[in-house]
Amino acid sequence: MVSSSHEAMHRIFQKEPGVFGRAFRALDLPFPEPIAVSLFPNDLTETAPLERRVDTLLRFDTEKQGSYLVAVEAQSRKEPTKPASWAYYTSYLHAKYRLPTVLLVTCQEKSTAVWAAGPFSIGPVHWPMLTIRPLVLGPHNVPVITDVRAAASDIPLATLSAITHGKDANAGAILSALADALRTIDREDADIFSELTEQGLANSPALKIWRELMAVDTAFFRSERAMKLRAEGRTEGRAEERAEAVLRVLQRRGIEVPEHVRQQVVGCDDLDTLGVWFDRSLTVAVAEELFVEE
């Protein structure tokens, strides 16, 4: 069954195809800036009863270097049989559309990203007939965006950064920057990227951080958690979850939490105060700095 995280990791390229080139610009790879991008059907099924589908398929048209296809695959783990499928996708697309084809693999685990980069050869060792060298985006090369201005200048790239670094120790700072940046754009677009982020962080510890950030302004965001909170109102459960989020962020950042700090956090039932402590938990050097008056 395809997970929501899997969906978000390739759907972001449907929402904003230009993030492909911008993500690789830092790697100094010579992909020309497209003048047009088309979303192609992702059905690669043969006439025989064997169905094959690439996650997302895009056509990039450039002004001086012609057109090419980008097949995006979201990969959550190492799969020994996958390189053969990637070779098939690439060959099939080239044969069908007669266009150069690029395979882009997105990952959330560095070990998976390193594996996915290949190269994978098909044929005898002494005479390989086909070699697959996917382009890979993952936590090892996607920029870490923790500055609000940088995030606001490129929301799609900031969203990709948040998803691919969802398991990093500094995930809270990345998510905080993205949350603030989303408030600077059109509400409908913000909703889309908010949901893509939530889907991309599925089953990761950072998901709870993201939902807490989205719950700060429930009138603006419509993520799953925010809608639930609007229905429930300000309950005691929200205070408990907010306190737990503060402690979890500190733990994920490697900040030691003395027992007296823990007791003060879990004993607080004021959502505004807990919100301040949550924001501070993303940057403090020691746990006691949560309570320092500005």
PDB file of C-alpha atoms in Angstrom:
ATOM      1  CA  MET A   1       0.000   0.000   0.000  1.00  0.00           C
ATOM      2  CA  VAL A   2       1.367   3.409  -0.982  1.00  0.00           C
ATOM      3  CA  SER A   3       1.944   5.640   2.070  1.00  0.00           C
ATOM      4  CA  SER A   4       1.108   9.340   2.296  1.00  0.00           C
ATOM      5  CA  SER A   5       4.820  10.000   2.805  1.00  0.00           C
ATOM      6  CA  HIS A   6       5.527   8.254  -0.494  1.00  0.00           C
ATOM      7  CA  GLU A   7       2.883  10.363  -2.245  1.00  0.00           C
ATOM      8  CA  ALA A   8       4.183  13.680  -0.929  1.00  0.00           C
ATOM      9  CA  MET A   9       7.771  12.929  -1.923  1.00  0.00           C
ATOM     10  CA  HIS A  10       6.890  12.892  -5.616  1.00  0.00           C
ATOM     11  CA  ARG A  11       3.710  15.009  -5.740  1.00  0.00           C
ATOM     12  CA  ILE A  12       5.703  18.090  -4.760  1.00  0.00           C
ATOM     13  CA  PHE A  13       7.220  17.928  -8.261  1.00  0.00           C
ATOM     14  CA  GLN A  14       3.715  17.995  -9.734  1.00  0.00           C
ATOM     15  CA  LYS A  15       2.821  21.082  -7.712  1.00  0.00           C
ATOM     16  CA  GLU A  16       6.076  22.893  -8.488  1.00  0.00           C
ATOM     17  CA  PRO A  17       8.223  21.189 -11.196  1.00  0.00           C
ATOM     18  CA  GLY A  18      10.772  23.998 -11.046  1.00  0.00           C
ATOM     19  CA  VAL A  19      12.022  22.732  -7.682  1.00  0.00           C
ATOM     20  CA  PHE A  20      13.784  19.983  -9.642  1.00  0.00           C
ATOM     21  CA  GLY A  21      16.303  22.359 -11.192  1.00  0.00           C
ATOM     22  CA  ARG A  22      16.656  24.526  -8.102  1.00  0.00           C
ATOM     23  CA  ALA A  23      17.383  21.548  -5.869  1.00  0.00           C
ATOM     24  CA  PHE A  24      20.256  20.490  -8.104  1.00  0.00           C
ATOM     25  CA  ARG A  25      21.636  23.961  -8.742  1.00  0.00           C
ATOM     26  CA  ALA A  26      23.661  23.722  -5.533  1.00  0.00           C
ATOM     27  CA  LEU A  27      25.227  20.523  -6.886  1.00  0.00           C
ATOM     28  CA  ASP A  28      26.373  22.343 -10.037  1.00  0.00           C
ATOM     29  CA  LEU A  29      24.576  19.941 -12.365  1.00  0.00           C
ATOM     30  CA  PRO A  30      23.941  21.376 -15.860  1.00  0.00           C
ATOM     31  CA  PHE A  31      20.174  21.112 -16.201  1.00  0.00           C
ATOM     32  CA  PRO A  32      18.874  24.032 -18.285  1.00  0.00           C
ATOM     33  CA  GLU A  33      16.006  26.146 -16.979  1.00  0.00           C
ATOM     34  CA  PRO A  34      12.755  24.964 -18.617  1.00  0.00           C
ATOM     35  CA  ILE A  35      10.465  27.356 -20.454  1.00  0.00           C
ATOM     36  CA  ALA A  36       7.523  24.936 -20.117  1.00  0.00           C
ATOM     37  CA  VAL A  37       6.713  21.850 -18.049  1.00  0.00           C
ATOM     38  CA  SER A  38       3.983  19.319 -18.847  1.00  0.00           C
ATOM     39  CA  LEU A  39       2.568  16.618 -16.590  1.00  0.00           C
ATOM     40  CA  PHE A  40       2.500  13.342 -18.544  1.00  0.00           C
ATOM     41  CA  PRO A  41       0.396  10.213 -17.825  1.00  0.00           C
ATOM     42  CA  ASN A  42       2.226   7.962 -15.373  1.00  0.00           C
ATOM     43  CA  ASP A  43       0.808   4.709 -16.781  1.00  0.00           C
ATOM     44  CA  LEU A  44       3.614   2.573 -18.263  1.00  0.00           C
ATOM     45  CA  THR A  45       1.452  -0.540 -18.705  1.00  0.00           C
ATOM     46  CA  GLU A  46       2.328  -2.924 -21.544  1.00  0.00           C
ATOM     47  CA  THR A  47      -0.222  -4.689 -23.761  1.00  0.00           C
ATOM     48  CA  ALA A  48       0.488  -7.845 -21.754  1.00  0.00           C
ATOM     49  CA  PRO A  49      -1.317  -8.043 -18.387  1.00  0.00           C
ATOM     50  CA  LEU A  50       1.548  -6.403 -16.477  1.00  0.00           C
ATOM     51  CA  GLU A  51       0.954  -2.966 -15.009  1.00  0.00           C
ATOM     52  CA  ARG A  52       3.864  -0.618 -14.380  1.00  0.00           C
ATOM     53  CA  ARG A  53       3.501   2.931 -13.096  1.00  0.00           C
ATOM     54  CA  VAL A  54       6.160   5.504 -12.356  1.00  0.00           C
ATOM     55  CA  ASP A  55       5.228   7.771  -9.432  1.00  0.00           C
ATOM     56  CA  THR A  56       5.311  11.053 -11.385  1.00  0.00           C
ATOM     57  CA  LEU A  57       6.271  11.759 -15.002  1.00  0.00           C
ATOM     58  CA  LEU A  58       7.041  15.268 -16.284  1.00  0.00           C
ATOM     59  CA  ARG A  59       8.163  16.713 -19.605  1.00  0.00           C
ATOM     60  CA  PHE A  60      10.553  19.679 -19.467  1.00  0.00           C
ATOM     61  CA  ASP A  61      10.839  21.907 -22.539  1.00  0.00           C
ATOM     62  CA  THR A  62      13.878  24.201 -22.763  1.00  0.00           C
ATOM     63  CA  GLU A  63      14.586  27.064 -25.123  1.00  0.00           C
ATOM     64  CA  LYS A  64      17.931  25.931 -26.512  1.00  0.00           C
ATOM     65  CA  GLN A  65      18.498  22.318 -25.459  1.00  0.00           C
ATOM     66  CA  GLY A  66      15.254  20.685 -26.502  1.00  0.00           C
ATOM     67  CA  SER A  67      12.980  18.606 -24.268  1.00  0.00           C
ATOM     68  CA  TYR A  68      13.486  15.786 -21.811  1.00  0.00           C
ATOM     69  CA  LEU A  69      11.432  13.674 -19.428  1.00  0.00           C
ATOM     70  CA  VAL A  70      11.808  13.464 -15.664  1.00  0.00           C
ATOM     71  CA  ALA A  71      10.466  10.309 -14.003  1.00  0.00           C
ATOM     72  CA  VAL A  72      10.192  10.819 -10.232  1.00  0.00           C
ATOM     73  CA  GLU A  73      10.268   7.815  -7.896  1.00  0.00           C
ATOM     74  CA  ALA A  74       9.879   8.072  -4.097  1.00  0.00           C
ATOM     75  CA  GLN A  75      11.935   5.357  -2.409  1.00  0.00           C
ATOM     76  CA  SER A  76      11.552   4.610   1.317  1.00  0.00           C
ATOM     77  CA  ARG A  77      13.954   1.647   1.582  1.00  0.00           C
ATOM     78  CA  LYS A  78      16.426  -0.470  -0.354  1.00  0.00           C
ATOM     79  CA  GLU A  79      14.715  -2.858  -2.775  1.00  0.00           C
ATOM     80  CA  PRO A  80      17.016  -5.212  -4.724  1.00  0.00           C
ATOM     81  CA  THR A  81      14.427  -5.626  -7.491  1.00  0.00           C
ATOM     82  CA  LYS A  82      13.853  -1.890  -8.021  1.00  0.00           C
ATOM     83  CA  PRO A  83      16.851  -1.123 -10.294  1.00  0.00           C
ATOM     84  CA  ALA A  84      15.421  -3.525 -12.886  1.00  0.00           C
ATOM     85  CA  SER A  85      12.132  -1.610 -12.794  1.00  0.00           C
ATOM     86  CA  TRP A  86      13.989   1.700 -13.117  1.00  0.00           C
ATOM     87  CA  ALA A  87      15.849   0.356 -16.148  1.00  0.00           C
ATOM     88  CA  TYR A  88      12.524  -0.660 -17.664  1.00  0.00           C
ATOM     89  CA  TYR A  89      10.950   2.749 -16.971  1.00  0.00           C
ATOM     90  CA  THR A  90      13.863   4.567 -18.575  1.00  0.00           C
ATOM     91  CA  SER A  91      13.995   2.349 -21.658  1.00  0.00           C
ATOM     92  CA  TYR A  92      10.240   2.324 -22.123  1.00  0.00           C
ATOM     93  CA  LEU A  93       9.909   6.100 -21.861  1.00  0.00           C
ATOM     94  CA  HIS A  94      12.759   6.640 -24.301  1.00  0.00           C
ATOM     95  CA  ALA A  95      11.182   4.199 -26.774  1.00  0.00           C
ATOM     96  CA  LYS A  96       7.681   5.652 -26.393  1.00  0.00           C
ATOM     97  CA  TYR A  97       8.434   9.392 -26.433  1.00  0.00           C
ATOM     98  CA  ARG A  98      11.835   9.465 -28.168  1.00  0.00           C
ATOM     99  CA  LEU A  99      13.093  11.942 -25.588  1.00  0.00           C
ATOM    100  CA  PRO A 100      16.051  11.875 -23.194  1.00  0.00           C
ATOM    101  CA  THR A 101      14.868  10.539 -19.849  1.00  0.00           C
ATOM    102  CA  VAL A 102      16.100  11.392 -16.357  1.00  0.00           C
ATOM    103  CA  LEU A 103      15.202   9.205 -13.375  1.00  0.00           C
ATOM    104  CA  LEU A 104      14.948  11.171 -10.121  1.00  0.00           C
ATOM    105  CA  VAL A 105      14.715   9.210  -6.851  1.00  0.00           C
ATOM    106  CA  THR A 106      13.701  10.994  -3.621  1.00  0.00           C
ATOM    107  CA  CYS A 107      14.570   9.484  -0.233  1.00  0.00           C
ATOM    108  CA  GLN A 108      14.230  10.304   3.471  1.00  0.00           C
ATOM    109  CA  GLU A 109      17.003   7.961   4.661  1.00  0.00           C
ATOM    110  CA  LYS A 110      20.632   8.701   3.818  1.00  0.00           C
ATOM    111  CA  SER A 111      21.494   4.996   3.510  1.00  0.00           C
ATOM    112  CA  THR A 112      18.661   4.521   1.023  1.00  0.00           C
ATOM    113  CA  ALA A 113      19.753   7.601  -0.924  1.00  0.00           C
ATOM    114  CA  VAL A 114      23.355   6.373  -1.170  1.00  0.00           C
ATOM    115  CA  TRP A 115      22.139   2.991  -2.413  1.00  0.00           C
ATOM    116  CA  ALA A 116      19.684   4.506  -4.909  1.00  0.00           C
ATOM    117  CA  ALA A 117      22.444   6.536  -6.586  1.00  0.00           C
ATOM    118  CA  GLY A 118      23.856   3.318  -8.044  1.00  0.00           C
ATOM    119  CA  PRO A 119      25.185   2.822 -10.621  1.00  0.00           C
ATOM    120  CA  PHE A 120      23.226  -0.336 -11.480  1.00  0.00           C
ATOM    121  CA  SER A 121      24.385  -2.350 -14.499  1.00  0.00           C
ATOM    122  CA  ILE A 122      22.384  -4.877 -16.489  1.00  0.00           C
ATOM    123  CA  GLY A 123      24.237  -7.535 -18.459  1.00  0.00           C
ATOM    124  CA  PRO A 124      27.442  -9.539 -17.979  1.00  0.00           C
ATOM    125  CA  VAL A 125      30.056  -8.004 -15.716  1.00  0.00           C
ATOM    126  CA  HIS A 126      32.565  -7.877 -18.586  1.00  0.00           C
ATOM    127  CA  TRP A 127      30.053  -6.306 -20.988  1.00  0.00           C
ATOM    128  CA  PRO A 128      27.252  -4.344 -19.255  1.00  0.00           C
ATOM    129  CA  MET A 129      24.488  -3.574 -21.735  1.00  0.00           C
ATOM    130  CA  LEU A 130      22.705  -0.892 -19.699  1.00  0.00           C
ATOM    131  CA  THR A 131      23.777   1.194 -16.716  1.00  0.00           C
ATOM    132  CA  ILE A 132      21.279   3.126 -14.590  1.00  0.00           C
ATOM    133  CA  ARG A 133      22.584   6.139 -12.638  1.00  0.00           C
ATOM    134  CA  PRO A 134      19.572   7.815 -10.984  1.00  0.00           C
ATOM    135  CA  LEU A 135      19.713  11.365  -9.746  1.00  0.00           C
ATOM    136  CA  VAL A 136      18.941  11.275  -6.031  1.00  0.00           C
ATOM    137  CA  LEU A 137      17.529  13.869  -3.641  1.00  0.00           C
ATOM    138  CA  GLY A 138      17.726  13.057   0.053  1.00  0.00           C
ATOM    139  CA  PRO A 139      19.004  14.258   3.428  1.00  0.00           C
ATOM    140  CA  HIS A 140      22.590  14.020   2.162  1.00  0.00           C
ATOM    141  CA  ASN A 141      22.219  16.745  -0.486  1.00  0.00           C
ATOM    142  CA  VAL A 142      18.910  18.646  -0.134  1.00  0.00           C
ATOM    143  CA  PRO A 143      19.616  22.048   1.485  1.00  0.00           C
ATOM    144  CA  VAL A 144      18.709  22.431   5.165  1.00  0.00           C
ATOM    145  CA  ILE A 145      16.491  25.523   5.232  1.00  0.00           C
ATOM    146  CA  THR A 146      16.052  26.982   8.725  1.00  0.00           C
ATOM    147  CA  ASP A 147      15.902  30.669   7.788  1.00  0.00           C
ATOM    148  CA  VAL A 148      12.371  32.048   7.375  1.00  0.00           C
ATOM    149  CA  ARG A 149      13.356  34.429   4.583  1.00  0.00           C
ATOM    150  CA  ALA A 150      15.057  31.649   2.641  1.00  0.00           C
ATOM    151  CA  ALA A 151      12.021  29.408   3.125  1.00  0.00           C
ATOM    152  CA  ALA A 152       9.628  32.163   2.016  1.00  0.00           C
ATOM    153  CA  SER A 153      11.673  32.813  -1.129  1.00  0.00           C
ATOM    154  CA  ASP A 154      11.182  29.212  -2.279  1.00  0.00           C
ATOM    155  CA  ILE A 155       8.298  27.449  -0.526  1.00  0.00           C
ATOM    156  CA  PRO A 156       8.449  24.260  -2.663  1.00  0.00           C
ATOM    157  CA  LEU A 157      12.160  23.784  -1.978  1.00  0.00           C
ATOM    158  CA  ALA A 158      11.586  24.501   1.736  1.00  0.00           C
ATOM    159  CA  THR A 159       8.820  21.878   1.741  1.00  0.00           C
ATOM    160  CA  LEU A 160      11.132  19.347   0.095  1.00  0.00           C
ATOM    161  CA  SER A 161      13.764  20.221   2.712  1.00  0.00           C
ATOM    162  CA  ALA A 162      11.262  19.608   5.519  1.00  0.00           C
ATOM    163  CA  ILE A 163      10.193  16.241   4.097  1.00  0.00           C
ATOM    164  CA  THR A 164      13.641  14.865   3.293  1.00  0.00           C
ATOM    165  CA  HIS A 165      15.074  16.028   6.639  1.00  0.00           C
ATOM    166  CA  GLY A 166      12.055  14.862   8.660  1.00  0.00           C
ATOM    167  CA  LYS A 167      14.183  12.404  10.627  1.00  0.00           C
ATOM    168  CA  ASP A 168      17.078  14.800  11.311  1.00  0.00           C
ATOM    169  CA  ALA A 169      17.859  16.204  14.743  1.00  0.00           C
ATOM    170  CA  ASN A 170      17.226  19.762  13.499  1.00  0.00           C
ATOM    171  CA  ALA A 171      13.851  18.924  11.937  1.00  0.00           C
ATOM    172  CA  GLY A 172      12.104  21.264  14.391  1.00  0.00           C
ATOM    173  CA  ALA A 173      14.009  24.315  13.180  1.00  0.00           C
ATOM    174  CA  ILE A 174      13.322  23.433   9.527  1.00  0.00           C
ATOM    175  CA  LEU A 175       9.611  22.975  10.198  1.00  0.00           C
ATOM    176  CA  SER A 176       9.389  26.193  12.213  1.00  0.00           C
ATOM    177  CA  ALA A 177      10.894  28.188   9.330  1.00  0.00           C
ATOM    178  CA  LEU A 178       8.504  26.584   6.845  1.00  0.00           C
ATOM    179  CA  ALA A 179       5.475  27.230   9.068  1.00  0.00           C
ATOM    180  CA  ASP A 180       6.324  30.931   9.331  1.00  0.00           C
ATOM    181  CA  ALA A 181       7.016  31.125   5.597  1.00  0.00           C
ATOM    182  CA  LEU A 182       3.613  29.630   4.730  1.00  0.00           C
ATOM    183  CA  ARG A 183       1.936  32.591   6.419  1.00  0.00           C
ATOM    184  CA  THR A 184       3.463  34.869   3.772  1.00  0.00           C
ATOM    185  CA  ILE A 185       1.761  33.250   0.764  1.00  0.00           C
ATOM    186  CA  ASP A 186      -1.745  32.748  -0.575  1.00  0.00           C
ATOM    187  CA  ARG A 187      -3.919  30.694   1.773  1.00  0.00           C
ATOM    188  CA  GLU A 188      -4.858  28.077  -0.835  1.00  0.00           C
ATOM    189  CA  ASP A 189      -1.219  27.443  -1.775  1.00  0.00           C
ATOM    190  CA  ALA A 190      -0.254  27.376   1.904  1.00  0.00           C
ATOM    191  CA  ASP A 191      -2.876  24.702   2.543  1.00  0.00           C
ATOM    192  CA  ILE A 192      -1.456  22.560  -0.262  1.00  0.00           C
ATOM    193  CA  PHE A 193       2.132  22.734   0.949  1.00  0.00           C
ATOM    194  CA  SER A 194       1.010  22.260   4.554  1.00  0.00           C
ATOM    195  CA  GLU A 195      -0.761  19.038   3.610  1.00  0.00           C
ATOM    196  CA  LEU A 196       2.171  17.858   1.467  1.00  0.00           C
ATOM    197  CA  THR A 197       4.458  18.379   4.458  1.00  0.00           C
ATOM    198  CA  GLU A 198       2.114  16.505   6.781  1.00  0.00           C
ATOM    199  CA  GLN A 199       1.877  13.597   4.351  1.00  0.00           C
ATOM    200  CA  GLY A 200       5.620  13.551   3.798  1.00  0.00           C
ATOM    201  CA  LEU A 201       6.322  13.377   7.543  1.00  0.00           C
ATOM    202  CA  ALA A 202       3.950  10.444   8.101  1.00  0.00           C
ATOM    203  CA  ASN A 203       5.103   8.010  10.802  1.00  0.00           C
ATOM    204  CA  SER A 204       8.066  10.193  11.779  1.00  0.00           C
ATOM    205  CA  PRO A 205       8.631  11.935  15.144  1.00  0.00           C
ATOM    206  CA  ALA A 206       8.673  15.279  13.308  1.00  0.00           C
ATOM    207  CA  LEU A 207       5.005  14.862  12.364  1.00  0.00           C
ATOM    208  CA  LYS A 208       3.902  15.801  15.873  1.00  0.00           C
ATOM    209  CA  ILE A 209       6.094  18.916  15.784  1.00  0.00           C
ATOM    210  CA  TRP A 210       4.517  19.920  12.483  1.00  0.00           C
ATOM    211  CA  ARG A 211       0.982  19.432  13.754  1.00  0.00           C
ATOM    212  CA  GLU A 212       1.741  21.539  16.809  1.00  0.00           C
ATOM    213  CA  LEU A 213       3.083  24.304  14.592  1.00  0.00           C
ATOM    214  CA  MET A 214      -0.011  24.135  12.402  1.00  0.00           C
ATOM    215  CA  ALA A 215      -2.271  24.287  15.454  1.00  0.00           C
ATOM    216  CA  VAL A 216      -0.900  27.722  16.390  1.00  0.00           C
ATOM    217  CA  ASP A 217      -3.179  29.362  13.817  1.00  0.00           C
ATOM    218  CA  THR A 218      -6.106  27.041  13.154  1.00  0.00           C
ATOM    219  CA  ALA A 219      -7.985  29.727  11.217  1.00  0.00           C
ATOM    220  CA  PHE A 220      -5.264  29.682   8.553  1.00  0.00           C
ATOM    221  CA  PHE A 221      -4.175  26.071   8.237  1.00  0.00           C
ATOM    222  CA  ARG A 222      -6.425  23.112   7.465  1.00  0.00           C
ATOM    223  CA  SER A 223      -4.160  20.159   8.171  1.00  0.00           C
ATOM    224  CA  GLU A 224      -5.681  17.022   9.664  1.00  0.00           C
ATOM    225  CA  ARG A 225      -4.607  17.935  13.178  1.00  0.00           C
ATOM    226  CA  ALA A 226      -5.693  21.571  12.898  1.00  0.00           C
ATOM    227  CA  MET A 227      -9.207  20.629  11.770  1.00  0.00           C
ATOM    228  CA  LYS A 228      -9.532  18.247  14.697  1.00  0.00           C
ATOM    229  CA  LEU A 229      -8.442  20.919  17.147  1.00  0.00           C
ATOM    230  CA  ARG A 230     -10.969  23.422  15.791  1.00  0.00           C
ATOM    231  CA  ALA A 231     -13.723  20.891  16.452  1.00  0.00           C
ATOM    232  CA  GLU A 232     -12.553  20.015  19.945  1.00  0.00           C
ATOM    233  CA  GLY A 233     -11.718  23.526  21.126  1.00  0.00           C
ATOM    234  CA  ARG A 234      -9.126  24.386  23.751  1.00  0.00           C
ATOM    235  CA  THR A 235      -9.169  21.283  25.924  1.00  0.00           C
ATOM    236  CA  GLU A 236      -6.921  19.925  28.587  1.00  0.00           C
ATOM    237  CA  GLY A 237      -5.672  17.365  26.075  1.00  0.00           C
ATOM    238  CA  ARG A 238      -4.239  20.126  23.907  1.00  0.00           C
ATOM    239  CA  ALA A 239      -2.178  21.438  26.816  1.00  0.00           C
ATOM    240  CA  GLU A 240      -0.844  17.958  27.537  1.00  0.00           C
ATOM    241  CA  GLU A 241       0.105  17.418  23.905  1.00  0.00           C
ATOM    242  CA  ARG A 242       1.748  20.842  23.664  1.00  0.00           C
ATOM    243  CA  ALA A 243       3.792  20.117  26.800  1.00  0.00           C
ATOM    244  CA  GLU A 244       4.802  16.734  25.405  1.00  0.00           C
ATOM    245  CA  ALA A 245       5.866  18.415  22.157  1.00  0.00           C
ATOM    246  CA  VAL A 246       8.128  20.847  24.051  1.00  0.00           C
ATOM    247  CA  LEU A 247       9.861  17.976  25.843  1.00  0.00           C
ATOM    248  CA  ARG A 248      10.130  15.916  22.658  1.00  0.00           C
ATOM    249  CA  VAL A 249      11.841  18.744  20.758  1.00  0.00           C
ATOM    250  CA  LEU A 250      14.380  19.152  23.561  1.00  0.00           C
ATOM    251  CA  GLN A 251      15.007  15.420  23.591  1.00  0.00           C
ATOM    252  CA  ARG A 252      15.440  15.251  19.811  1.00  0.00           C
ATOM    253  CA  ARG A 253      17.937  18.138  19.983  1.00  0.00           C
ATOM    254  CA  GLY A 254      19.959  16.362  22.670  1.00  0.00           C
ATOM    255  CA  ILE A 255      19.128  18.918  25.370  1.00  0.00           C
ATOM    256  CA  GLU A 256      19.160  17.472  28.897  1.00  0.00           C
ATOM    257  CA  VAL A 257      15.856  18.043  30.720  1.00  0.00           C
ATOM    258  CA  PRO A 258      16.154  18.137  34.537  1.00  0.00           C
ATOM    259  CA  GLU A 259      13.206  16.794  36.513  1.00  0.00           C
ATOM    260  CA  HIS A 260      12.185  20.242  37.819  1.00  0.00           C
ATOM    261  CA  VAL A 261      11.975  21.547  34.238  1.00  0.00           C
ATOM    262  CA  ARG A 262       9.931  18.549  33.174  1.00  0.00           C
ATOM    263  CA  GLN A 263       7.520  19.029  36.057  1.00  0.00           C
ATOM    264  CA  GLN A 264       7.051  22.723  35.279  1.00  0.00           C
ATOM    265  CA  VAL A 265       6.315  21.987  31.625  1.00  0.00           C
ATOM    266  CA  VAL A 266       3.859  19.143  32.172  1.00  0.00           C
ATOM    267  CA  GLY A 267       2.185  21.035  35.011  1.00  0.00           C
ATOM    268  CA  CYS A 268       1.375  24.058  32.819  1.00  0.00           C
ATOM    269  CA  ASP A 269      -2.151  24.249  31.377  1.00  0.00           C
ATOM    270  CA  ASP A 270      -1.857  27.658  29.682  1.00  0.00           C
ATOM    271  CA  LEU A 271      -1.688  27.141  25.918  1.00  0.00           C
ATOM    272  CA  ASP A 272      -0.144  30.549  25.206  1.00  0.00           C
ATOM    273  CA  THR A 273       2.681  29.922  27.664  1.00  0.00           C
ATOM    274  CA  LEU A 274       3.243  26.444  26.274  1.00  0.00           C
ATOM    275  CA  GLY A 275       3.328  27.961  22.792  1.00  0.00           C
ATOM    276  CA  VAL A 276       6.111  30.322  23.847  1.00  0.00           C
ATOM    277  CA  TRP A 277       8.030  27.453  25.426  1.00  0.00           C
ATOM    278  CA  PHE A 278       7.590  25.373  22.283  1.00  0.00           C
ATOM    279  CA  ASP A 279       9.059  28.138  20.104  1.00  0.00           C
ATOM    280  CA  ARG A 280      11.981  28.495  22.514  1.00  0.00           C
ATOM    281  CA  SER A 281      12.552  24.716  22.593  1.00  0.00           C
ATOM    282  CA  LEU A 282      13.704  24.923  18.970  1.00  0.00           C
ATOM    283  CA  THR A 283      16.684  27.175  19.802  1.00  0.00           C
ATOM    284  CA  VAL A 284      17.575  27.080  23.549  1.00  0.00           C
ATOM    285  CA  ALA A 285      21.006  25.851  24.612  1.00  0.00           C
ATOM    286  CA  VAL A 286      19.842  24.567  28.023  1.00  0.00           C
ATOM    287  CA  ALA A 287      16.379  23.541  29.183  1.00  0.00           C
ATOM    288  CA  GLU A 288      16.121  26.270  31.848  1.00  0.00           C
ATOM    289  CA  GLU A 289      16.159  28.928  29.106  1.00  0.00           C
ATOM    290  CA  LEU A 290      12.539  27.988  28.358  1.00  0.00           C
ATOM    291  CA  PHE A 291      11.482  30.069  31.352  1.00  0.00           C
ATOM    292  CA  VAL A 292      13.728  33.130  30.868  1.00  0.00           C
ATOM    293  CA  GLU A 293      11.626  36.287  30.632  1.00  0.00           C
ATOM    294  CA  GLU A 294      12.387  38.442  27.607  1.00  0.00           C
TER     295      GLU A 294
END
